[in-house]
mmCIF file of C-alpha atoms in Angstrom:
data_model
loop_
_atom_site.group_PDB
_atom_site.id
_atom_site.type_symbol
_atom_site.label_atom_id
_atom_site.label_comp_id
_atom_site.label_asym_id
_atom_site.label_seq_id
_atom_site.Cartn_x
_atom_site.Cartn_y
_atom_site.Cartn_z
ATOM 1 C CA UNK A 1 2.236 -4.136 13.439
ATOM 2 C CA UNK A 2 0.246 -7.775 13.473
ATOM 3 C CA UNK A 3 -1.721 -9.473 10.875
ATOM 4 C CA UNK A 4 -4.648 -11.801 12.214
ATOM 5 C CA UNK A 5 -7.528 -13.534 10.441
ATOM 6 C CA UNK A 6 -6.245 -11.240 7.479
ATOM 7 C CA UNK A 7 -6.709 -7.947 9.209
ATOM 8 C CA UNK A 8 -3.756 -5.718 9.595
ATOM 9 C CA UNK A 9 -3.013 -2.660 12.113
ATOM 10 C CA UNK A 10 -0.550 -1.095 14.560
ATOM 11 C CA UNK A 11 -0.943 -2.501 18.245
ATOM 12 C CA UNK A 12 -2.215 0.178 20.567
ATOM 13 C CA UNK A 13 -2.155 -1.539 23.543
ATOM 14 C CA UNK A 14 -1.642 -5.089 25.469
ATOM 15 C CA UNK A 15 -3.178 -5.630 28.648
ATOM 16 C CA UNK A 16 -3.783 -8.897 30.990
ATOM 17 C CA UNK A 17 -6.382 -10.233 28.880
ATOM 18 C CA UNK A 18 -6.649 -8.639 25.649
ATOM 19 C CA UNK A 19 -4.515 -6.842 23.196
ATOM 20 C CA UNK A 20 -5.663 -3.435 20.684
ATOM 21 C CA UNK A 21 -4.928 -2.537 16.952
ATOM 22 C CA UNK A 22 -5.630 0.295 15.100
ATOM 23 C CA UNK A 23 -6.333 -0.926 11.685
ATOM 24 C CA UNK A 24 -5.103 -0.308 8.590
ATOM 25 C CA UNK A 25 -8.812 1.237 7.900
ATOM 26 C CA UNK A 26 -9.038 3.235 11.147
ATOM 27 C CA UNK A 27 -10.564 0.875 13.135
ATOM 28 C CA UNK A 28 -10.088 0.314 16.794
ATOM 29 C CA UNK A 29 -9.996 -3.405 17.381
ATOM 30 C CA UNK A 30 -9.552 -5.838 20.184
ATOM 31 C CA UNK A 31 -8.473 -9.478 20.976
ATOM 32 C CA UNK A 32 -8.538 -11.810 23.873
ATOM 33 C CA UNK A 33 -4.994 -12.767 24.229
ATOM 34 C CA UNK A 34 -6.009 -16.033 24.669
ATOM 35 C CA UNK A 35 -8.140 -16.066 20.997
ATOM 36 C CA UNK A 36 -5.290 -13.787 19.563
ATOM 37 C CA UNK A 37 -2.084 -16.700 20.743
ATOM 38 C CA UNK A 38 -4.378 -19.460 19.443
ATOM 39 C CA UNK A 39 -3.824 -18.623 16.099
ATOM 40 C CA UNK A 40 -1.244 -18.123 13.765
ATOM 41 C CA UNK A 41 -0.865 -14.230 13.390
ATOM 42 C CA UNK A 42 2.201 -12.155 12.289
ATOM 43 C CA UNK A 43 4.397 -9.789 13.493
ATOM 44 C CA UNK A 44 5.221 -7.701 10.877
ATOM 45 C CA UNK A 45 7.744 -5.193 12.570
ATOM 46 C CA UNK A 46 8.982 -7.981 15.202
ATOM 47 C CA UNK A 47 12.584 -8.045 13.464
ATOM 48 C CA UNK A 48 12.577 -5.529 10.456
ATOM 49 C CA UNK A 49 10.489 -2.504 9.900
ATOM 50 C CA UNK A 50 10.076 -3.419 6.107
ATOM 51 C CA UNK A 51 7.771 -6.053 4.422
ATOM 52 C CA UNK A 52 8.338 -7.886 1.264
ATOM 53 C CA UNK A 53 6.003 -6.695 -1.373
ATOM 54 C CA UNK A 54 5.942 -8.267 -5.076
ATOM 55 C CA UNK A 55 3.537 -6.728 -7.588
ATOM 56 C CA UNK A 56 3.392 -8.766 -10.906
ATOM 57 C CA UNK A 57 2.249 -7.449 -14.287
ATOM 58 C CA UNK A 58 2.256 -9.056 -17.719
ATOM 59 C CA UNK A 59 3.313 -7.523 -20.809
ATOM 60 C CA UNK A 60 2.737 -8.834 -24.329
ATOM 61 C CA UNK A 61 4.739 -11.623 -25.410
ATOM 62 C CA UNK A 62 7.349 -10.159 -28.217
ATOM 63 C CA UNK A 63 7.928 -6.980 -25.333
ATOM 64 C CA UNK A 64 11.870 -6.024 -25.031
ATOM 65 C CA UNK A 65 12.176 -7.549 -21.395
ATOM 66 C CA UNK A 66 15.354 -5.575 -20.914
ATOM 67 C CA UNK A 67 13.378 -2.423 -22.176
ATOM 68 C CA UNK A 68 10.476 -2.805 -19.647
ATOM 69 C CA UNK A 69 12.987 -3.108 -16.882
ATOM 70 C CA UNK A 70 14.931 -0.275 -17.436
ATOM 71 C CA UNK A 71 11.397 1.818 -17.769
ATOM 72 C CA UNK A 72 10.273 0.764 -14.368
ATOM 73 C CA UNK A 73 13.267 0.851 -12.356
ATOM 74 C CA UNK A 74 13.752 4.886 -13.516
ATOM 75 C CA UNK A 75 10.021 5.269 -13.028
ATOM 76 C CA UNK A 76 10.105 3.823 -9.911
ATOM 77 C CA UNK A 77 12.921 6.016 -8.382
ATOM 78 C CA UNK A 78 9.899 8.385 -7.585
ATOM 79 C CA UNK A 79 8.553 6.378 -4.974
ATOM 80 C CA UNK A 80 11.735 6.063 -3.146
ATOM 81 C CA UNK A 81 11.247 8.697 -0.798
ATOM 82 C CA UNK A 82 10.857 9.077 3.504
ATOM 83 C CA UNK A 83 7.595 8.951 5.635
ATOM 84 C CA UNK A 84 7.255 11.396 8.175
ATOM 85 C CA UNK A 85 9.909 10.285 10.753
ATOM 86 C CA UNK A 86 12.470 10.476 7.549
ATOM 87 C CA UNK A 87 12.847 6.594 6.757
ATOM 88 C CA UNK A 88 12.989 5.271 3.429
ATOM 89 C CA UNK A 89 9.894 4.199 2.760
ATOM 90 C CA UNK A 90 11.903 1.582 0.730
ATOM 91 C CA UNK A 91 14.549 -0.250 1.868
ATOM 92 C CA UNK A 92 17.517 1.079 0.403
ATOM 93 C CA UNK A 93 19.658 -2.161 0.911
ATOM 94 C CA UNK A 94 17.679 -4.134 -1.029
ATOM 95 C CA UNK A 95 15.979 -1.931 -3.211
ATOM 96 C CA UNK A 96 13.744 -2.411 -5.842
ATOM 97 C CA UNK A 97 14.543 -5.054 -8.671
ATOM 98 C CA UNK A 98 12.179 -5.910 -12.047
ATOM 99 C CA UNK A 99 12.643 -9.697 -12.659
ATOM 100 C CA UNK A 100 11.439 -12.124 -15.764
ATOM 101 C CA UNK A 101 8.967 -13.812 -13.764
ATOM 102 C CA UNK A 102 7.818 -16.458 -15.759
ATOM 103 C CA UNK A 103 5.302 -17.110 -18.715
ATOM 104 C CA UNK A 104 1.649 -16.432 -18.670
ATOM 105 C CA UNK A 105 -1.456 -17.756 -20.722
ATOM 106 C CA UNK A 106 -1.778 -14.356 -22.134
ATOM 107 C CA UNK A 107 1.365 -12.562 -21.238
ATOM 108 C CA UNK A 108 5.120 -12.612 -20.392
ATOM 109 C CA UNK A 109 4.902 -11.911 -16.584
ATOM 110 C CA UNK A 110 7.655 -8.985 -14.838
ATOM 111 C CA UNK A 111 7.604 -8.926 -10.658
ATOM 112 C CA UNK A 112 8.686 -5.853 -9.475
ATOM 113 C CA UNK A 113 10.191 -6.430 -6.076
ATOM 114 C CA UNK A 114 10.703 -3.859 -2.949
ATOM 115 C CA UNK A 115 10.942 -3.726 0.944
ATOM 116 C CA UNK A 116 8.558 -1.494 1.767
ATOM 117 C CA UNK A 117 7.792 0.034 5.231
ATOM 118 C CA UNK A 118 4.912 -1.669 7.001
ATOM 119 C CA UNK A 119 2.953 1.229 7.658
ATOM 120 C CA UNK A 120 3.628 2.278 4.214
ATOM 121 C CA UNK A 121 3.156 -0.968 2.540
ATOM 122 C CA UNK A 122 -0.601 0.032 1.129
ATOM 123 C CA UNK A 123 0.127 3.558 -0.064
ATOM 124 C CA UNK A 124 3.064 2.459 -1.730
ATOM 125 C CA UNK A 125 1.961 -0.384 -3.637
ATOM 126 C CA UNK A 126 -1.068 1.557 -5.287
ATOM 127 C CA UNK A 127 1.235 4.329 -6.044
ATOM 128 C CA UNK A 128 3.391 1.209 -7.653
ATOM 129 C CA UNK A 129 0.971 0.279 -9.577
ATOM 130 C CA UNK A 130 -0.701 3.324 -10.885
ATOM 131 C CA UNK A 131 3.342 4.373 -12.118
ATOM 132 C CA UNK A 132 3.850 0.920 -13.492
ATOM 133 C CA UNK A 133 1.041 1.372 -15.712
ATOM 134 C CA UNK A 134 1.353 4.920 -16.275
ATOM 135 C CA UNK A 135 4.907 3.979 -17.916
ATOM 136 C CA UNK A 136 4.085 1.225 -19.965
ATOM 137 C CA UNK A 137 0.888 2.873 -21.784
ATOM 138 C CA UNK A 138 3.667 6.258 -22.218
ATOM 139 C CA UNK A 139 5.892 3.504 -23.603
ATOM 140 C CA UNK A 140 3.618 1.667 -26.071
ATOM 141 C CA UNK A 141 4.043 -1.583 -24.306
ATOM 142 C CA UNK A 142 0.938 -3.737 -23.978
ATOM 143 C CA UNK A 143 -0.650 -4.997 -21.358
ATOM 144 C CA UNK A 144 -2.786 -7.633 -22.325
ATOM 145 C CA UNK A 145 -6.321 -8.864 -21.489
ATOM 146 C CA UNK A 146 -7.133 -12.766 -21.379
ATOM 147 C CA UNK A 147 -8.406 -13.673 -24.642
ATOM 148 C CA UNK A 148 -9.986 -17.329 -25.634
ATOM 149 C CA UNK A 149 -10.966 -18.511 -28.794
ATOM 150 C CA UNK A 150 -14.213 -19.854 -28.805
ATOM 151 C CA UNK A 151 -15.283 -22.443 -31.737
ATOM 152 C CA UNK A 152 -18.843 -23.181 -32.918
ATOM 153 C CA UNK A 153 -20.108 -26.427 -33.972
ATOM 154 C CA UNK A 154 -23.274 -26.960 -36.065
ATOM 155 C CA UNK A 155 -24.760 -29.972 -35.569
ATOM 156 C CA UNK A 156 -26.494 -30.237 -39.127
ATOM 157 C CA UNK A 157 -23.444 -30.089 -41.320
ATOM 158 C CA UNK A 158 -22.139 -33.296 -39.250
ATOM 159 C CA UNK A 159 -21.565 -36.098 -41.994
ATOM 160 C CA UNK A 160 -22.568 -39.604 -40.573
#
């Protein structure tokens, strides 16, 4: 699995002068070796099958931090099951950890954190997602929208 010029897929095939991908989409695609070693691509699966994948959400600030994380991780245990050749699809060394990730404008922000399987990586993270919100509507725990304030000035009650 390679990522170049932001496109991701499974290498079919390397020849003399040009190397194929199946993408992520179902696309058949092709690069001249020499276009494809000219720029910096990555190889997802060179040493590990997984990827690191971080999703972020903000709750409300006054949310029990401790609370949220103990709702996610057990929701979360769902999606810890095997593809079709019976791997994890996430890493069981590392598993999945919900960290304080830092403050937001609008909200208190959590990163949920996983190695995922590459070929996974997309069907996981909107199943993420979709359970991570899932939980914390069930819950009652926010998750906030930006918000400004917005102040109007009239120019005729100005005192010079």
């Amino acid at each position: 699995w390679i990522e170049c010029d932001g496109i991701r897929g499974k290498v079919t095939a390397i020849s003399y002068q040009s190397t194929q991908m199946e993408t992520t989409e179902g696309a058949v695609m092709s690069f001249l070796n020499t276009s494809l070693f000219n720029k910096n691509y990555k190889n997802l699966t060179r040493n590990n099958e997984y990827e690191y994948v971080k999703i972020v959400v903000g709750v409300a600030y006054g949310s029990d931090v401790d609370k949220v994380r103990e709702l996610l991780l057990e929701a979360l245990k769902q999606l810890q099951t095997k593809d079709s050749f019976k791997r994890n699809i996430v890493d069981m060394k590392t598993g999945v950890t919900v960290v304080f990730d830092g403050f937001g404008d609008n909200s208190v922000n959590i990163a949920i954190k996983q190695n995922v399987l590459v070929p996974e990586r997309y069907r996981y993270e909107a199943k993420a997602k979709e359970v991570i919100y899932n939980t914390l509507n069930a819950n009652g725990i926010s998750i906030p929208f930006p918000q400004r304030d917005v102040h109007i000035v009239n120019d005729t009650e100005r005192v010079e």
